Amino acid sequence: MEVIYVRPERCMGCRSCEMGCMVQHSKAKSLAGAILGGERPRKRLFVEDADGSRMPVLCRHCEDAPCIKACISGCLYKDEKGFVRRHKEKCIGCWSCVMLCPFGVITADPENHIAVKCDRCHKLDVPACVASCPTKALVLRDVEQIPAEKRRRLALSETTGREVA
Amino acid sequence: MEKSIDKATLGMIAKSGRQKIPLVWDRYERQKPQCGFGEAGLCCRHCMQGPCRIDPFGEGPQEGVCGATADTMVARGLARAVAAGTASHGGHAKHMARTLLMSAEGRAPDYPVRDEAKLRAVAERSGINTGSRSTRKIAADLAKKALDEFSEKDSPLAWAATTVTGGRVRTFLKHGVVPTGIDSVVSEMMHRTTYGVDADPVNLLLGTIKCALADYAGCHMATDLADILFGTPQPALTRANLGVIRKDAVNIAVHGHNPLLSDMIAQAASDEDLVNKAREAGAPGGINVVGICCTGNEVMMRRKIPLATSSVSQETAILTGALDAMVVDYQCIMPSLAGIAECFHTKLITTMPIARIPKASHIEFNEEKAGMQARQIISEGISAFRQRDPKKIDIPGVTAPALAGFSAEAIISALAVVNGEDPLKPLIDSIAAGNVYGVCLFAGCNTVKVAQDFNYIEMVKRLAKKNVLVLATGCASGAFARHGFMSPEATNQYAGDGLKTVLTAIGEAAGLNGPLPPVLHMGSCVDNTRAADVAVAIANKLGVDLDRLPVAASAPEPVTEKAVAIGTWAVAAGLPTHLGIVPPVIGSKTVTGVLTKTARDLFGGYFIVEPDPLKAADALLETMAERRKGLGLSA
């Protein structure tokens, strides 16, 4: 299963991922179109500043998702690809998911009175945030490859002293 | 997206792919995704509390650290772009003025005054006494007058105030946008846009227009002085596209903008000793100078030097493997050339102290010994020729005939053949009758963001069919020349019946044995005021101001800050001005609104942003219809 892997050491804090996310969640699907059309799409991921270090924080689409458990109206559900998504019309704005999300990436949209969260750009092969990142701080990785890579890197550095990026 | 619609360029792009030599299009791919904040004009680095960005969708920050809003940020960014463009044209013009002064003082023997009539005309227009005074004295006075235009004066810039209609002068005075110094207004814009100065977007935009009018003055001066030193262009038939590079000759490309260098190279190329040296080196064809970008236009229209290619495709000239030297001055010269030249035998030679490129050879240009240096540069090319690798040679056999060099003077004298007493009358009558529906000036660059030339060619086909007379400068000229739109045949193929009749009548009368081309080559990108001069003459003759004429401007593939400055003065001059690329201003509703709407109430001109070339052509036709109706003509 592919997940969005975050490499904070590469993040320049440019917020291109946020911009890409907003454009993808606009009706126009283009920056100029969305701005000129007066749209106000909301971002689903957040570049956070932590004492000068930057890191994009985004929905992990948890297997046992606390937000789904917290949702009392049947709005949040897991789709066939494993992405945690919304039946928008069912959201009652109780904000339970906002309070329960351990990553803080579900937000309350004060204009439309519904919870907003990442839908993993389920119609796209590559999510907009990943496609927008100029330094590849956000990449798509197979979840099983991540520990395998880490083990390989550990083994290499332990045996040869070589650090592998 | 296609990278180009030019067959020669496409051939070289394919070669670059095979040889794994990255070109501008590859670097563009590597830059993607480009930053959305920058694209919208919503980032600011003017102080060290930044960089700041504003969220265009309202959720994130709506002010920079200092409190600058989106409107302030966007207006400041545009102001600085126009200031940079003005500084570039101003620098070019100042270089000309200094050389004219040196020429007048006898310190630059290689730069005699070649067009005395123009010298006298410009001097008289500028209030300099000519009478029976010597050429040298007039030239010295004019050069000093020109140099005085750069610092702050008590009076408006002469090169702006004396070259536009009375109506424009009154409009500029009314809105407080009259510049009094070219360098001083650039400096003022830098001051206004620094930390904590001008935050009012409308005030900033009016300042930007003032700066753009200084750009107009700088451009006009550069053109006037170039004509005085090198001759006013007259139509000359030559060829365009990479096929002008010859296997049997030492090929020297001149690239950049100022004729001070390129004209010297073009002259030196016929030096018998050098031609013999080239033959001895194994080039039976001798020395072949070719042009790239705007200095290419300068020598194309004055010395029939063929045009190899234009700005975005500049690297492809080296890819032919047969370019022995590329000599450059300033503006639009990609630093990447040095790396590409290293893959071949081509010698890249920089010449200007303000424009050096790591790994290029540098021969510092000195006006006092320009002729000698031109010969030295050609000798470098001949030495490089000996290093050519025949296996790497691959010259696309693509060229098109191009009639270049329609200065305002040349257009008037062509019309004078039809009506000697009143040269403008045939053109005005044609406009009134609808045989010339309107006039559109195409200016600007080629951009990596549009398939090279696509917008130009789509638009010209539509406009020519609708009897619009097309004028072109800069790399717009290059695009039309490479695609054959500057040949009489193109008139028969593309022009509407009315336009065909007019162009044929003038062409036959002028002894061309055929029509004028549907696109008239008016020069390099600094030469846009040549088109303005024609429009001003028509307006004065009709007794109406520029903002009522069925005249429009278009930069369908713009790149540079210079293009932003030109576009801005075109709007101030009263012209509907099309841009084929969305400029970095859309982050501000106020700025976007002023540029596309309010400007019209103030100046008559306004920007039309339309990436689709056919829709853009229709939008321009609509403005012409509206203005024709305003003049009581058929629409």
Short mmCIF file of N, CA, C and O in Angstrom, two decimals, chain B residues 318-424:
data_model
loop_
_atom_site.label_atom_id
_atom_site.label_comp_id
_atom_site.label_asym_id
_atom_site.label_seq_id
_atom_site.Cartn_x
_atom_site.Cartn_y
_atom_site.Cartn_z
N ILE B 318 24.18 26.48 -31.25
CA ILE B 318 25.42 25.75 -30.93
C ILE B 318 25.26 24.27 -31.24
O ILE B 318 26.18 23.60 -31.69
N LEU B 319 24.02 23.75 -31.01
CA LEU B 319 23.75 22.34 -31.27
C LEU B 319 24.03 21.93 -32.72
O LEU B 319 24.21 20.74 -33.00
N THR B 320 24.03 22.90 -33.65
CA THR B 320 24.28 22.54 -35.04
C THR B 320 25.69 21.99 -35.22
O THR B 320 25.98 21.34 -36.22
N GLY B 321 26.55 22.29 -34.26
CA GLY B 321 27.93 21.80 -34.36
C GLY B 321 28.76 22.58 -35.36
O GLY B 321 29.93 22.26 -35.59
N ALA B 322 28.15 23.59 -35.99
CA ALA B 322 28.87 24.35 -37.02
C ALA B 322 29.00 25.82 -36.66
O ALA B 322 29.39 26.63 -37.49
N LEU B 323 28.66 26.14 -35.42
CA LEU B 323 28.81 27.53 -35.00
C LEU B 323 30.20 27.65 -34.37
O LEU B 323 30.52 26.96 -33.40
N ASP B 324 31.03 28.53 -34.95
CA ASP B 324 32.41 28.59 -34.50
C ASP B 324 32.60 29.56 -33.34
O ASP B 324 33.39 29.31 -32.45
N ALA B 325 31.85 30.65 -33.38
CA ALA B 325 31.90 31.56 -32.23
C ALA B 325 30.53 32.17 -32.03
O ALA B 325 29.77 32.38 -32.98
N MET B 326 30.21 32.40 -30.76
CA MET B 326 29.01 33.16 -30.44
C MET B 326 29.48 34.32 -29.60
O MET B 326 30.09 34.14 -28.54
N VAL B 327 29.23 35.54 -30.10
CA VAL B 327 29.69 36.71 -29.38
C VAL B 327 28.46 37.45 -28.87
O VAL B 327 27.50 37.66 -29.60
N VAL B 328 28.51 37.79 -27.58
CA VAL B 328 27.30 38.30 -26.94
C VAL B 328 27.56 39.65 -26.28
O VAL B 328 28.69 39.94 -25.88
N ASP B 329 26.51 40.47 -26.17
CA ASP B 329 26.65 41.69 -25.38
C ASP B 329 25.83 41.57 -24.10
O ASP B 329 26.30 41.01 -23.13
N TYR B 330 24.58 42.06 -24.15
CA TYR B 330 23.77 41.91 -22.93
C TYR B 330 22.29 41.68 -23.21
O TYR B 330 21.81 41.94 -24.29
N GLN B 331 21.61 41.17 -22.20
CA GLN B 331 20.16 40.90 -22.17
C GLN B 331 19.76 39.64 -22.96
O GLN B 331 20.09 39.51 -24.13
N CYS B 332 19.03 38.77 -22.26
CA CYS B 332 18.47 37.54 -22.82
C CYS B 332 19.53 36.50 -23.19
O CYS B 332 19.25 35.59 -23.99
N ILE B 333 20.71 36.63 -22.67
CA ILE B 333 21.76 35.65 -22.97
C ILE B 333 21.77 34.61 -21.85
O ILE B 333 22.06 34.92 -20.70
N MET B 334 21.40 33.39 -22.19
CA MET B 334 21.28 32.37 -21.15
C MET B 334 22.66 31.94 -20.67
O MET B 334 23.53 31.60 -21.48
N PRO B 335 22.86 31.91 -19.36
CA PRO B 335 24.15 31.44 -18.83
C PRO B 335 24.46 30.01 -19.25
O PRO B 335 25.62 29.60 -19.26
N SER B 336 23.41 29.27 -19.62
CA SER B 336 23.59 27.87 -20.01
C SER B 336 24.46 27.72 -21.25
O SER B 336 24.99 26.64 -21.51
N LEU B 337 24.59 28.79 -22.03
CA LEU B 337 25.34 28.70 -23.29
C LEU B 337 26.76 28.19 -23.06
O LEU B 337 27.30 27.44 -23.88
N ALA B 338 27.36 28.61 -21.94
CA ALA B 338 28.75 28.24 -21.69
C ALA B 338 28.89 26.72 -21.61
O ALA B 338 29.80 26.13 -22.20
N GLY B 339 27.98 26.07 -20.89
CA GLY B 339 28.04 24.62 -20.75
C GLY B 339 27.80 23.91 -22.07
O GLY B 339 28.43 22.90 -22.38
N ILE B 340 26.88 24.45 -22.87
CA ILE B 340 26.57 23.81 -24.15
C ILE B 340 27.74 24.00 -25.12
O ILE B 340 28.12 23.08 -25.85
N ALA B 341 28.34 25.19 -25.09
CA ALA B 341 29.50 25.44 -25.96
C ALA B 341 30.62 24.46 -25.65
O ALA B 341 31.36 24.04 -26.54
N GLU B 342 30.73 24.06 -24.38
CA GLU B 342 31.77 23.11 -23.98
C GLU B 342 31.59 21.73 -24.62
O GLU B 342 32.54 20.96 -24.75
N CYS B 343 30.35 21.42 -25.00
CA CYS B 343 30.09 20.12 -25.65
C CYS B 343 30.50 20.15 -27.12
O CYS B 343 30.45 19.13 -27.80
N PHE B 344 30.82 21.35 -27.63
CA PHE B 344 31.21 21.49 -29.03
C PHE B 344 32.51 22.30 -29.09
O PHE B 344 33.12 22.54 -28.06
N HIS B 345 32.88 22.72 -30.31
CA HIS B 345 34.11 23.52 -30.42
C HIS B 345 33.82 25.01 -30.32
O HIS B 345 34.72 25.82 -30.40
N THR B 346 32.54 25.35 -30.17
CA THR B 346 32.10 26.76 -30.24
C THR B 346 32.75 27.61 -29.16
O THR B 346 32.77 27.23 -27.98
N LYS B 347 33.24 28.76 -29.58
CA LYS B 347 33.83 29.69 -28.62
C LYS B 347 32.76 30.70 -28.22
O LYS B 347 32.21 31.41 -29.08
N LEU B 348 32.43 30.74 -26.94
CA LEU B 348 31.47 31.73 -26.44
C LEU B 348 32.27 32.92 -25.93
O LEU B 348 33.15 32.77 -25.08
N ILE B 349 31.99 34.09 -26.48
CA ILE B 349 32.76 35.29 -26.12
C ILE B 349 31.85 36.35 -25.54
O ILE B 349 30.94 36.85 -26.22
N THR B 350 32.07 36.69 -24.28
CA THR B 350 31.34 37.82 -23.68
C THR B 350 32.16 39.08 -23.93
O THR B 350 33.38 39.01 -24.11
N THR B 351 31.49 40.22 -23.95
CA THR B 351 32.19 41.45 -24.33
C THR B 351 31.91 42.63 -23.40
O THR B 351 32.57 43.64 -23.50
N MET B 352 30.90 42.50 -22.54
CA MET B 352 30.51 43.65 -21.74
C MET B 352 30.93 43.47 -20.28
O MET B 352 30.73 42.39 -19.72
N PRO B 353 31.49 44.54 -19.69
CA PRO B 353 31.94 44.40 -18.30
C PRO B 353 30.78 44.04 -17.36
O PRO B 353 31.01 43.43 -16.32
N ILE B 354 29.54 44.41 -17.72
CA ILE B 354 28.41 44.13 -16.82
C ILE B 354 27.76 42.79 -17.14
O ILE B 354 26.75 42.43 -16.52
N ALA B 355 28.26 42.05 -18.11
CA ALA B 355 27.58 40.81 -18.49
C ALA B 355 28.60 39.72 -18.79
O ALA B 355 28.92 39.46 -19.94
N ARG B 356 29.12 39.12 -17.74
CA ARG B 356 30.09 38.05 -17.93
C ARG B 356 29.46 36.71 -17.55
O ARG B 356 28.51 36.67 -16.77
N ILE B 357 29.97 35.63 -18.14
CA ILE B 357 29.45 34.30 -17.87
C ILE B 357 30.64 33.41 -17.52
O ILE B 357 31.62 33.38 -18.27
N PRO B 358 30.56 32.71 -16.38
CA PRO B 358 31.66 31.81 -16.04
C PRO B 358 31.94 30.82 -17.18
O PRO B 358 31.00 30.33 -17.81
N LYS B 359 33.18 30.56 -17.44
CA LYS B 359 33.66 29.61 -18.46
C LYS B 359 33.60 30.16 -19.89
O LYS B 359 33.99 29.46 -20.82
N ALA B 360 33.11 31.40 -20.07
CA ALA B 360 33.16 31.99 -21.41
C ALA B 360 34.46 32.77 -21.54
O ALA B 360 35.03 33.20 -20.54
N SER B 361 34.93 32.97 -22.79
CA SER B 361 36.07 33.86 -23.00
C SER B 361 35.53 35.29 -22.90
O SER B 361 34.38 35.54 -23.24
N HIS B 362 36.39 36.19 -22.47
CA HIS B 362 35.92 37.57 -22.34
C HIS B 362 36.87 38.51 -23.08
O HIS B 362 38.07 38.52 -22.82
N ILE B 363 36.31 39.24 -24.04
CA ILE B 363 37.09 40.27 -24.72
C ILE B 363 36.37 41.58 -24.44
O ILE B 363 35.29 41.82 -24.98
N GLU B 364 36.91 42.37 -23.54
CA GLU B 364 36.15 43.53 -23.09
C GLU B 364 36.06 44.59 -24.18
O GLU B 364 37.06 45.03 -24.73
N PHE B 365 34.82 44.95 -24.46
CA PHE B 365 34.52 45.87 -25.55
C PHE B 365 34.97 47.28 -25.21
O PHE B 365 34.76 47.77 -24.11
N ASN B 366 35.61 47.91 -26.18
CA ASN B 366 36.09 49.27 -26.00
C ASN B 366 35.75 50.05 -27.27
O ASN B 366 36.26 49.75 -28.35
N GLU B 367 34.87 51.04 -27.13
CA GLU B 367 34.38 51.78 -28.29
C GLU B 367 35.50 52.44 -29.07
O GLU B 367 35.38 52.70 -30.26
N GLU B 368 36.61 52.76 -28.39
CA GLU B 368 37.69 53.47 -29.07
C GLU B 368 38.41 52.58 -30.08
O GLU B 368 39.05 53.07 -31.00
N LYS B 369 38.37 51.27 -29.85
CA LYS B 369 39.03 50.38 -30.80
C LYS B 369 38.10 49.23 -31.20
O LYS B 369 38.50 48.07 -31.27
N ALA B 370 36.86 49.59 -31.46
CA ALA B 370 35.83 48.58 -31.72
C ALA B 370 36.12 47.76 -32.98
O ALA B 370 35.94 46.54 -33.00
N GLY B 371 36.56 48.44 -34.05
CA GLY B 371 36.82 47.74 -35.30
C GLY B 371 37.89 46.68 -35.13
O GLY B 371 37.75 45.54 -35.59
N MET B 372 38.95 47.05 -34.41
CA MET B 372 40.04 46.11 -34.19
C MET B 372 39.55 44.90 -33.36
O MET B 372 39.88 43.75 -33.65
N GLN B 373 38.73 45.23 -32.36
CA GLN B 373 38.22 44.13 -31.53
C GLN B 373 37.31 43.21 -32.32
O GLN B 373 37.32 41.99 -32.12
N ALA B 374 36.52 43.79 -33.23
CA ALA B 374 35.63 42.96 -34.05
C ALA B 374 36.49 41.99 -34.86
O ALA B 374 36.15 40.80 -34.99
N ARG B 375 37.61 42.50 -35.39
CA ARG B 375 38.48 41.61 -36.18
C ARG B 375 39.09 40.54 -35.29
O ARG B 375 39.21 39.37 -35.67
N GLN B 376 39.45 40.92 -34.06
CA GLN B 376 40.02 39.95 -33.12
C GLN B 376 39.01 38.84 -32.83
O GLN B 376 39.34 37.66 -32.80
N ILE B 377 37.75 39.24 -32.64
CA ILE B 377 36.70 38.26 -32.32
C ILE B 377 36.52 37.30 -33.50
O ILE B 377 36.41 36.08 -33.32
N ILE B 378 36.53 37.86 -34.72
CA ILE B 378 36.37 36.99 -35.88
C ILE B 378 37.57 36.03 -35.99
O ILE B 378 37.40 34.85 -36.31
N SER B 379 38.75 36.53 -35.67
CA SER B 379 39.94 35.65 -35.69
C SER B 379 39.77 34.49 -34.71
O SER B 379 40.16 33.36 -34.99
N GLU B 380 39.19 34.80 -33.56
CA GLU B 380 38.92 33.73 -32.58
C GLU B 380 38.00 32.68 -33.19
O GLU B 380 38.18 31.48 -33.00
N GLY B 381 37.02 33.15 -33.94
CA GLY B 381 36.08 32.25 -34.61
C GLY B 381 36.81 31.38 -35.64
O GLY B 381 36.53 30.18 -35.76
N ILE B 382 37.74 32.00 -36.36
CA ILE B 382 38.48 31.23 -37.38
C ILE B 382 39.34 30.15 -36.70
O ILE B 382 39.39 29.01 -37.15
N SER B 383 39.98 30.52 -35.58
CA SER B 383 40.77 29.50 -34.85
C SER B 383 39.87 28.37 -34.38
O SER B 383 40.24 27.19 -34.46
N ALA B 384 38.70 28.72 -33.87
CA ALA B 384 37.78 27.69 -33.38
C ALA B 384 37.33 26.79 -34.53
O ALA B 384 37.16 25.57 -34.36
N PHE B 385 37.14 27.38 -35.72
CA PHE B 385 36.70 26.61 -36.89
C PHE B 385 37.62 25.41 -37.11
O PHE B 385 37.17 24.32 -37.48
N ARG B 386 38.90 25.62 -36.89
CA ARG B 386 39.88 24.53 -37.10
C ARG B 386 39.61 23.34 -36.16
O ARG B 386 40.06 22.23 -36.42
N GLN B 387 38.92 23.61 -35.06
CA GLN B 387 38.65 22.54 -34.08
C GLN B 387 37.32 21.82 -34.35
O GLN B 387 36.93 20.95 -33.58
N ARG B 388 36.62 22.23 -35.40
CA ARG B 388 35.31 21.61 -35.67
C ARG B 388 35.39 20.10 -35.79
O ARG B 388 36.32 19.58 -36.38
N ASP B 389 34.39 19.45 -35.23
CA ASP B 389 34.30 18.00 -35.36
C ASP B 389 33.22 17.70 -36.41
O ASP B 389 32.03 17.88 -36.14
N PRO B 390 33.64 17.27 -37.62
CA PRO B 390 32.65 17.06 -38.70
C PRO B 390 31.54 16.10 -38.29
O PRO B 390 30.41 16.21 -38.77
N LYS B 391 31.84 15.17 -37.40
CA LYS B 391 30.83 14.18 -37.00
C LYS B 391 29.69 14.84 -36.20
O LYS B 391 28.61 14.28 -36.09
N LYS B 392 29.99 15.97 -35.61
CA LYS B 392 28.98 16.61 -34.77
C LYS B 392 28.12 17.61 -35.55
O LYS B 392 27.22 18.21 -34.99
N ILE B 393 28.43 17.80 -36.83
CA ILE B 393 27.70 18.82 -37.60
C ILE B 393 26.34 18.29 -38.07
O ILE B 393 26.24 17.19 -38.59
N ASP B 394 25.36 19.11 -37.84
CA ASP B 394 23.99 18.70 -38.17
C ASP B 394 23.16 19.99 -38.28
O ASP B 394 22.63 20.48 -37.29
N ILE B 395 23.16 20.59 -39.47
CA ILE B 395 22.47 21.87 -39.64
C ILE B 395 21.10 21.63 -40.27
O ILE B 395 21.01 21.10 -41.37
N PRO B 396 20.01 21.98 -39.58
CA PRO B 396 18.69 21.77 -40.18
C PRO B 396 18.59 22.61 -41.46
O PRO B 396 18.92 23.79 -41.44
N GLY B 397 18.15 21.97 -42.53
CA GLY B 397 18.06 22.70 -43.80
C GLY B 397 16.78 23.51 -43.90
O GLY B 397 16.05 23.41 -44.87
N VAL B 398 16.53 24.30 -42.90
CA VAL B 398 15.28 25.06 -42.87
C VAL B 398 15.59 26.55 -42.87
O VAL B 398 16.31 27.03 -41.98
N THR B 399 15.10 27.28 -43.86
CA THR B 399 15.16 28.75 -43.82
C THR B 399 13.92 29.30 -44.50
O THR B 399 13.21 28.58 -45.19
N ALA B 400 13.68 30.57 -44.28
CA ALA B 400 12.58 31.25 -44.96
C ALA B 400 13.08 32.62 -45.40
O ALA B 400 13.89 33.23 -44.71
N PRO B 401 12.57 33.11 -46.55
CA PRO B 401 12.97 34.46 -46.95
C PRO B 401 12.30 35.48 -46.05
O PRO B 401 11.17 35.27 -45.60
N ALA B 402 13.03 36.57 -45.76
CA ALA B 402 12.45 37.59 -44.88
C ALA B 402 12.85 38.98 -45.35
O ALA B 402 14.03 39.27 -45.54
N LEU B 403 11.83 39.81 -45.54
CA LEU B 403 12.07 41.20 -45.89
C LEU B 403 12.02 41.97 -44.57
O LEU B 403 10.97 42.05 -43.94
N ALA B 404 13.18 42.49 -44.16
CA ALA B 404 13.26 43.12 -42.83
C ALA B 404 13.65 44.57 -42.97
O ALA B 404 14.25 44.97 -43.96
N GLY B 405 13.29 45.37 -41.96
CA GLY B 405 13.78 46.74 -41.92
C GLY B 405 12.77 47.81 -42.27
O GLY B 405 13.10 48.80 -42.90
N PHE B 406 11.51 47.62 -41.83
CA PHE B 406 10.50 48.64 -42.06
C PHE B 406 10.50 49.65 -40.92
O PHE B 406 9.65 49.60 -40.03
N SER B 407 11.48 50.54 -40.93
CA SER B 407 11.46 51.63 -39.95
C SER B 407 10.26 52.51 -40.28
O SER B 407 9.69 52.40 -41.38
N ALA B 408 9.90 53.39 -39.34
CA ALA B 408 8.79 54.32 -39.61
C ALA B 408 9.11 55.10 -40.88
O ALA B 408 8.24 55.28 -41.75
N GLU B 409 10.38 55.52 -41.00
CA GLU B 409 10.79 56.28 -42.18
C GLU B 409 10.61 55.45 -43.45
O GLU B 409 10.17 55.97 -44.48
N ALA B 410 10.95 54.18 -43.37
CA ALA B 410 10.83 53.31 -44.55
C ALA B 410 9.37 53.11 -44.93
O ALA B 410 9.03 53.08 -46.12
N ILE B 411 8.50 52.98 -43.92
CA ILE B 411 7.08 52.81 -44.22
C ILE B 411 6.54 54.08 -44.88
O ILE B 411 5.84 54.02 -45.89
N ILE B 412 6.91 55.23 -44.32
CA ILE B 412 6.44 56.50 -44.88
C ILE B 412 6.95 56.64 -46.32
O ILE B 412 6.21 57.05 -47.22
N SER B 413 8.23 56.27 -46.55
CA SER B 413 8.72 56.47 -47.92
C SER B 413 8.10 55.47 -48.88
O SER B 413 7.90 55.79 -50.06
N ALA B 414 7.75 54.27 -48.40
CA ALA B 414 7.02 53.34 -49.28
C ALA B 414 5.65 53.92 -49.64
O ALA B 414 5.20 53.84 -50.78
N LEU B 415 5.00 54.52 -48.62
CA LEU B 415 3.69 55.12 -48.88
C LEU B 415 3.82 56.35 -49.78
O LEU B 415 2.93 56.66 -50.58
N ALA B 416 4.95 57.03 -49.66
CA ALA B 416 5.16 58.24 -50.46
C ALA B 416 5.22 57.93 -51.95
O ALA B 416 4.95 58.80 -52.78
N VAL B 417 5.57 56.70 -52.29
CA VAL B 417 5.59 56.33 -53.70
C VAL B 417 4.16 56.36 -54.24
O VAL B 417 3.92 56.67 -55.41
N VAL B 418 3.21 56.04 -53.37
CA VAL B 418 1.80 56.06 -53.79
C VAL B 418 1.27 57.49 -53.79
O VAL B 418 0.54 57.90 -54.68
N ASN B 419 1.61 58.24 -52.75
CA ASN B 419 1.16 59.63 -52.67
C ASN B 419 2.29 60.48 -52.08
O ASN B 419 2.48 60.54 -50.87
N GLY B 420 3.05 61.11 -52.96
CA GLY B 420 4.23 61.85 -52.55
C GLY B 420 3.90 63.06 -51.68
O GLY B 420 4.66 63.42 -50.78
N GLU B 421 2.78 63.69 -51.93
CA GLU B 421 2.46 64.91 -51.19
C GLU B 421 1.94 64.60 -49.79
O GLU B 421 2.15 65.36 -48.85
N ASP B 422 1.26 63.51 -49.68
CA ASP B 422 0.59 63.20 -48.42
C ASP B 422 0.73 61.68 -48.18
O ASP B 422 -0.22 60.93 -48.36
N PRO B 423 1.93 61.25 -47.76
CA PRO B 423 2.22 59.81 -47.70
C PRO B 423 1.26 59.01 -46.82
O PRO B 423 0.97 57.85 -47.11
N LEU B 424 0.77 59.62 -45.74
CA LEU B 424 -0.09 58.85 -44.83
C LEU B 424 -1.48 58.62 -45.41
O LEU B 424 -2.21 57.73 -44.95
#
